PDB file of C-alpha atoms in Angstrom:
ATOM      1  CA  UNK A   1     106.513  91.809  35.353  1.00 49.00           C
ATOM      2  CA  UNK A   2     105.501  94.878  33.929  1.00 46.00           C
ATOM      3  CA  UNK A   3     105.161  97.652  36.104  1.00 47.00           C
ATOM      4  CA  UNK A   4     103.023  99.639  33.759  1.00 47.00           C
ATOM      5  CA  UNK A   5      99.696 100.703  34.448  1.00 46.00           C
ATOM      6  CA  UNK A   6      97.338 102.894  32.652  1.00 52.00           C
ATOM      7  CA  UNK A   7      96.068 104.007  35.467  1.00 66.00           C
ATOM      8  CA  UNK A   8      99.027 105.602  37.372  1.00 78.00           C
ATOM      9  CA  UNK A   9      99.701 108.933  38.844  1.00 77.00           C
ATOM     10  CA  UNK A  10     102.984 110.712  38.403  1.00 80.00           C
ATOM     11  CA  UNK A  11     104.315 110.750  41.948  1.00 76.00           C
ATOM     12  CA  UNK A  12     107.586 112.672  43.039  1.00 76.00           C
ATOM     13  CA  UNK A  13     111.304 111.886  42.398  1.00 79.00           C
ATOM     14  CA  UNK A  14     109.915 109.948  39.389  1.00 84.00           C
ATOM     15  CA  UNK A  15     107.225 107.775  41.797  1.00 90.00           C
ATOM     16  CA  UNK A  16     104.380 106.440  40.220  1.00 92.00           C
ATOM     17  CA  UNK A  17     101.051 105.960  42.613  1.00 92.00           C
ATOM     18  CA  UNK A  18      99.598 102.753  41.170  1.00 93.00           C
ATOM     19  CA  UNK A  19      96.219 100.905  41.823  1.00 93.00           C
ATOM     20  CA  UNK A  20      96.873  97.748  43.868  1.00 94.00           C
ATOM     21  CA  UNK A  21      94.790  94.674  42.814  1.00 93.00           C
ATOM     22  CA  UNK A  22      94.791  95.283  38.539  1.00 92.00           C
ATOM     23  CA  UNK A  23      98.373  93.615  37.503  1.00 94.00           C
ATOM     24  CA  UNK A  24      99.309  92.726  40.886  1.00 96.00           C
ATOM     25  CA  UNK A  25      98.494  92.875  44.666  1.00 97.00           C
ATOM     26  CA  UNK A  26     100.889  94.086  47.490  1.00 97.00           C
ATOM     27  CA  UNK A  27     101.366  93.190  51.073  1.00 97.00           C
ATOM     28  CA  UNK A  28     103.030  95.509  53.775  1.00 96.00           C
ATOM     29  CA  UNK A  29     104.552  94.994  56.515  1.00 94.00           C
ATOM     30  CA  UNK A  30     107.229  96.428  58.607  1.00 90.00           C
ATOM     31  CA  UNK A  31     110.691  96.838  57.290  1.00 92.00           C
ATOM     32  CA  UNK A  32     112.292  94.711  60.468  1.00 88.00           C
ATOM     33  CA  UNK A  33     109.702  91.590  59.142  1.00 89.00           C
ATOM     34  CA  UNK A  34     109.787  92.685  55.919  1.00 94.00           C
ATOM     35  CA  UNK A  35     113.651  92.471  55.486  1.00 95.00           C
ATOM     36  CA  UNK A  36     113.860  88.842  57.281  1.00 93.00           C
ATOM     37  CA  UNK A  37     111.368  87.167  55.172  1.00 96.00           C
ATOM     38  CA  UNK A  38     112.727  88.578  52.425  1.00 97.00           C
ATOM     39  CA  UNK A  39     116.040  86.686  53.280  1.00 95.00           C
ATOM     40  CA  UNK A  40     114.003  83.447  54.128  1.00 95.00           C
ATOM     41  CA  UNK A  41     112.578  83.828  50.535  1.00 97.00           C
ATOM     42  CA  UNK A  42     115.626  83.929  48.853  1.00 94.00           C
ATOM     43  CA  UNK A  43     115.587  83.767  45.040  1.00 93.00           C
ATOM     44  CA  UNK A  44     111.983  83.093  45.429  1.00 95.00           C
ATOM     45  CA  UNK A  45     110.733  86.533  46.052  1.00 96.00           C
ATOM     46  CA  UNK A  46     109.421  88.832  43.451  1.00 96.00           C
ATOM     47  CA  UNK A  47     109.658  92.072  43.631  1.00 98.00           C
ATOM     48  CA  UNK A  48     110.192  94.036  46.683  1.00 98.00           C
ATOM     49  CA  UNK A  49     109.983  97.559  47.724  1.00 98.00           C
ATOM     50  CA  UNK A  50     111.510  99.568  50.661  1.00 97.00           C
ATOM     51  CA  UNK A  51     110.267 102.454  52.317  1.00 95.00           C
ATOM     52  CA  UNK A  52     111.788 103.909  55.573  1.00 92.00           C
ATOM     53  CA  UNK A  53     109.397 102.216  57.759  1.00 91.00           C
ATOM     54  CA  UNK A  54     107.501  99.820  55.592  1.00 94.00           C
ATOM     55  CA  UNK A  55     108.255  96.681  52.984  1.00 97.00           C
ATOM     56  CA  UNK A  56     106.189  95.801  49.929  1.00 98.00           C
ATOM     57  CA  UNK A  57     106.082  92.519  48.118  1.00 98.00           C
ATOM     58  CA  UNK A  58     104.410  92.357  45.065  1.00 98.00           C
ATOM     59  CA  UNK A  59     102.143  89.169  44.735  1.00 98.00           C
ATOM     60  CA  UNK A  60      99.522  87.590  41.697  1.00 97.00           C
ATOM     61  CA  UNK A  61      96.473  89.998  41.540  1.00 96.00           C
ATOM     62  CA  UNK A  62      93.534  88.895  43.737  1.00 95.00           C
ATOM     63  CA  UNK A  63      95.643  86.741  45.896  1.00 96.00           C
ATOM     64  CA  UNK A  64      95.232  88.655  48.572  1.00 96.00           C
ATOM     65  CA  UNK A  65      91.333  88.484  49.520  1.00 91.00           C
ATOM     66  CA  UNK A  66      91.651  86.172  52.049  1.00 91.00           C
ATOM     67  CA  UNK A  67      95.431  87.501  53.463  1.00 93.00           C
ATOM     68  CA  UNK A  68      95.492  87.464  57.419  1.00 88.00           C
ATOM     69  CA  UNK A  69      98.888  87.090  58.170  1.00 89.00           C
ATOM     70  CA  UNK A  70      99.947  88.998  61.884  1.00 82.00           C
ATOM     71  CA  UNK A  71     101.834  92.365  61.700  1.00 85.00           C
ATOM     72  CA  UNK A  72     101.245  92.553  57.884  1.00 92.00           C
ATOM     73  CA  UNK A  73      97.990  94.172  55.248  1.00 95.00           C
ATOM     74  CA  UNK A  74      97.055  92.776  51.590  1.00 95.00           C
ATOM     75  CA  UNK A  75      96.889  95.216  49.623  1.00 96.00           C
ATOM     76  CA  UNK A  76      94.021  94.908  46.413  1.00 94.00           C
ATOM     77  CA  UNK A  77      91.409  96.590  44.559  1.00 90.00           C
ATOM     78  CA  UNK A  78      90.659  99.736  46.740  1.00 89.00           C
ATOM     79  CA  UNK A  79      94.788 100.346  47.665  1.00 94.00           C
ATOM     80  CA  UNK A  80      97.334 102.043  46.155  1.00 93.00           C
ATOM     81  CA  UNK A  81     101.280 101.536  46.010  1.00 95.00           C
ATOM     82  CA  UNK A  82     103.723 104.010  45.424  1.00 95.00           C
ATOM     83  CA  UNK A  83     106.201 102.870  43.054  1.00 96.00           C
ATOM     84  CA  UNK A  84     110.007 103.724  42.919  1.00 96.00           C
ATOM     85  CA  UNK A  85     111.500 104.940  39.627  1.00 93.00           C
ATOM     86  CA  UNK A  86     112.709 102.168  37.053  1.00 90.00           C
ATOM     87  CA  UNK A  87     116.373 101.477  38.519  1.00 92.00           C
ATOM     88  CA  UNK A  88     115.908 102.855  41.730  1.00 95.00           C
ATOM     89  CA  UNK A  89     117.796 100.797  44.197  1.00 95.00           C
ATOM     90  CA  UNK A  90     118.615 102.905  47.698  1.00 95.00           C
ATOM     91  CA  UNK A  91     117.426 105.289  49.911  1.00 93.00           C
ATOM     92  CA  UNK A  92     116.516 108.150  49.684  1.00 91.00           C
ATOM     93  CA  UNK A  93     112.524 107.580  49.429  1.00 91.00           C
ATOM     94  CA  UNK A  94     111.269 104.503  47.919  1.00 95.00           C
ATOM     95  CA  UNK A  95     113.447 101.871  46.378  1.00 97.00           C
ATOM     96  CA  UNK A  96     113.175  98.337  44.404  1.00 97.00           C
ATOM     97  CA  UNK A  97     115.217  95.799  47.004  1.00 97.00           C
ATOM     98  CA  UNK A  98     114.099  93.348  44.357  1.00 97.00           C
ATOM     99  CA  UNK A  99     113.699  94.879  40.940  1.00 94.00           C
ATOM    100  CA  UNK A 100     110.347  95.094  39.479  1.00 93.00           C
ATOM    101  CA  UNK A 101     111.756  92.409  36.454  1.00 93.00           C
ATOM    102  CA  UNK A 102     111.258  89.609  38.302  1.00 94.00           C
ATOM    103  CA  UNK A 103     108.305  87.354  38.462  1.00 96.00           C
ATOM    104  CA  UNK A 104     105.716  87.933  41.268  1.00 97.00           C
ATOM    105  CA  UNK A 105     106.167  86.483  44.595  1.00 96.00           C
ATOM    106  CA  UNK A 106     104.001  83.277  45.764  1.00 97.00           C
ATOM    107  CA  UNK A 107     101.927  85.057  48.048  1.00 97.00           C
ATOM    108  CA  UNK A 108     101.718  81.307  50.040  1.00 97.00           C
ATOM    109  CA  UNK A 109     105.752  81.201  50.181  1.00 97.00           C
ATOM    110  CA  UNK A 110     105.706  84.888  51.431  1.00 97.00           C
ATOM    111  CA  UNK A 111     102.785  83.739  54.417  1.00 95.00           C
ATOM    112  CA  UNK A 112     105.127  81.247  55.326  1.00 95.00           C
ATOM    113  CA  UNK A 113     107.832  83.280  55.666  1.00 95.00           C
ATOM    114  CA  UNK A 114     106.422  85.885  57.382  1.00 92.00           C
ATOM    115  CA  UNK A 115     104.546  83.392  60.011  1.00 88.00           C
ATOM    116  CA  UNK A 116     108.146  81.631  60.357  1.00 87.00           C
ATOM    117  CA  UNK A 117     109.682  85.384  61.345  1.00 85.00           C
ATOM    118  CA  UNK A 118     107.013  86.286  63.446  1.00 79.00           C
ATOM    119  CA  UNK A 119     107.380  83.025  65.375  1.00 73.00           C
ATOM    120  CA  UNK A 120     104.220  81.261  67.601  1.00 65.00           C
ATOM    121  CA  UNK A 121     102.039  83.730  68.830  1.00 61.00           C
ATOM    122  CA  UNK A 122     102.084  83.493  72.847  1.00 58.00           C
ATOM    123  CA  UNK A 123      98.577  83.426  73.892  1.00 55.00           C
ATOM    124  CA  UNK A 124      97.695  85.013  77.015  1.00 48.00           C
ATOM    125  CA  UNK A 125      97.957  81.974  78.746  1.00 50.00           C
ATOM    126  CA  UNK A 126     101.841  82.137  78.271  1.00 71.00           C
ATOM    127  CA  UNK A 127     101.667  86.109  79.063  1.00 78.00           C
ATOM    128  CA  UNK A 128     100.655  86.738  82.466  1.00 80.00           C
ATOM    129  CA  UNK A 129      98.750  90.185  81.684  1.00 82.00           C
ATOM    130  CA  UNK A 130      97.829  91.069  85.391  1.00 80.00           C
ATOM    131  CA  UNK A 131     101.602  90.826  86.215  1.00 85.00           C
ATOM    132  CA  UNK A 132     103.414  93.057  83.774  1.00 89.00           C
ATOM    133  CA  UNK A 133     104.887  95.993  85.060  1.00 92.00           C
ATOM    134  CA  UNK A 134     105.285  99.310  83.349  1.00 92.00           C
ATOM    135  CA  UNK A 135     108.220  99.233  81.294  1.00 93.00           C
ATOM    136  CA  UNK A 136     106.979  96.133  80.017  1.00 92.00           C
ATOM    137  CA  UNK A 137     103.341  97.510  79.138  1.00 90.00           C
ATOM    138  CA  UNK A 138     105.384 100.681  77.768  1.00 90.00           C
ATOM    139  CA  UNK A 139     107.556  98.253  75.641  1.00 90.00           C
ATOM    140  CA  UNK A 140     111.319  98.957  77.041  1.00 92.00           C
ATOM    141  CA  UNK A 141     111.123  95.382  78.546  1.00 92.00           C
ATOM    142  CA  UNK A 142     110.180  91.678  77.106  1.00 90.00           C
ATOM    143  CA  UNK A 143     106.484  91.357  78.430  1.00 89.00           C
ATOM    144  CA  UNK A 144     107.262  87.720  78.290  1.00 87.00           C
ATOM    145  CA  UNK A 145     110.793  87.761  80.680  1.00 87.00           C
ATOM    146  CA  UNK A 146     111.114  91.179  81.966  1.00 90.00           C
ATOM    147  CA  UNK A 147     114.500  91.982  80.115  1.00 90.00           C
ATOM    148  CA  UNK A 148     115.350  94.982  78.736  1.00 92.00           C
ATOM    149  CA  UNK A 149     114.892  94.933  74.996  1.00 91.00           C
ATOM    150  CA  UNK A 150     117.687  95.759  72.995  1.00 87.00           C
ATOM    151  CA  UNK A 151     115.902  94.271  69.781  1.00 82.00           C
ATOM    152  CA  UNK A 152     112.705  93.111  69.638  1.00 82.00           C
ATOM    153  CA  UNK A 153     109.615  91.463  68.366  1.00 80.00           C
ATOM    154  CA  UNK A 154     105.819  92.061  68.029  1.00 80.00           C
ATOM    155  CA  UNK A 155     103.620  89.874  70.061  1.00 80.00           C
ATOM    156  CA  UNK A 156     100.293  90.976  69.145  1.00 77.00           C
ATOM    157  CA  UNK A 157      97.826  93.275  71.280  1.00 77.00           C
ATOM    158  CA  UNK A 158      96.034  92.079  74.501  1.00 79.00           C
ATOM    159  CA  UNK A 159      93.863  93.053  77.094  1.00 77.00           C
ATOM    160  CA  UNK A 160      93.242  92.048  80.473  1.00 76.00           C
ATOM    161  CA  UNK A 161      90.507  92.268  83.237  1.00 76.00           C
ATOM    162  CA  UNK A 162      92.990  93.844  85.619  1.00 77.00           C
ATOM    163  CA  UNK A 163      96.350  95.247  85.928  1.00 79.00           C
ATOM    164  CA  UNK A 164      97.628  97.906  83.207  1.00 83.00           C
ATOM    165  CA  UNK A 165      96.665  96.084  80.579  1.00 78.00           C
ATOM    166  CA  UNK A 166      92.936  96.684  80.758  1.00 78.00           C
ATOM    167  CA  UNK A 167      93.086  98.785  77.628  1.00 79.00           C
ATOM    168  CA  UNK A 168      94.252  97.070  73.978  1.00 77.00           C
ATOM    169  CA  UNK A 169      98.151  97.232  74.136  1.00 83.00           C
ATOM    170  CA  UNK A 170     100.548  95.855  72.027  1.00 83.00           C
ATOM    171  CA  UNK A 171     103.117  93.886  73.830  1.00 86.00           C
ATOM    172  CA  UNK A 172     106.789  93.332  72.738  1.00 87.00           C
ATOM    173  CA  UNK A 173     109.372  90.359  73.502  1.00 86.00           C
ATOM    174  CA  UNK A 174     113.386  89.764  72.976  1.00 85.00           C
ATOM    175  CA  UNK A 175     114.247  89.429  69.085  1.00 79.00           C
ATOM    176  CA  UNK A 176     114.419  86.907  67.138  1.00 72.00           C
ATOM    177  CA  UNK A 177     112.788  84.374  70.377  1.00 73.00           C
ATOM    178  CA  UNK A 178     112.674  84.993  74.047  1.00 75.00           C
ATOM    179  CA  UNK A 179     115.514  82.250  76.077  1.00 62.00           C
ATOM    180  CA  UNK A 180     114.347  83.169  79.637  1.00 54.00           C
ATOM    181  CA  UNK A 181     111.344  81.422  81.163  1.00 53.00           C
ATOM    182  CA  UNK A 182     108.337  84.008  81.676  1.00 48.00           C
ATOM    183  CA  UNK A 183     109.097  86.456  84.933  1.00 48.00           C
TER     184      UNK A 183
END
């Protein structure tokens, strides 16, 4: 894959900001999902950036119209992607995990991977919204058991009728799965 765009702007520390959606598309998402679909990929991912924060996986151009994957953005025609320097493989600032030589990712293999990380989505029939208590609104403690969470997981945002939950909040349970039954 050429990384090469007409297009680009110089960037800093040898960067390159580069139009998403002309030689390939992009989709973000969070370095903790980011990192373990990128090991459920395997030798099937393309390339693969790392920023402090975020992960980017370069996919076929236009493939991501339709993307609606949980906790993750396609990225096409009206983003832009910065690009580490050729060679660039650690921190600081952007990197290649996955250099930018290899062929682009399946953009269906990376949904998979991503909805196999991110696990069913409770629905708030298996979250009892009106029964949460603060640190568990607040996110120090699995909305779905109570525990205190040490690692965790996104479970999407909700909003209830009643309790502390009446505005959107985004709720968090024990990483990788919750083994307690709901509190």
């Amino acid at each position: 894959m050429s990384t090469d765009i007409s297009g680009e702007i110089p960037g800093f520390a040898e960067t390159r900001i580069v139009a998403a959606g002309e030689a390939w598309d992009a989709v973000r998402t969070n370095r903790f999902l980011g990192l373990q679909a990128v090991e459920r990929l395997g030798s099937t991912a393309g390339p693969v950036i790392v920023e402090p924060t975020a992960v980017y996986f370069l996919v076929p151009a236009g493939s991501t119209r339709s993307w609606d994957v949980s906790q993750s953005m396609g990225l096409s025609e009206t983003h832009y992607v910065v690009l580490p320097a050729q060679g660039k493989t650690q921190p600081p600032g952007p990197y290649w995990l996955l250099p930018p030589r290899r062929p682009l990712g399946s953009t269906d293999d990376l949904r998979h991977a991503l909805e196999a990380v991110l696990g069913p989505r409770p629905t708030e029939a298996n979250v009892d919204l009106a029964r949460l208590n603060v640190d568990q609104v607040k996110g120090f403690a699995c909305a779905l058991c109570g525990s205190r969470l040490y690692a965790d997981r996104p479970l999407g945002t909700f909003t209830a009728i009643e309790g502390l939950c009446t505005e959107p909040t985004e709720l968090w349970a024990c990483a990788p799965t919750c083994s307690a039954p709901p509190s």
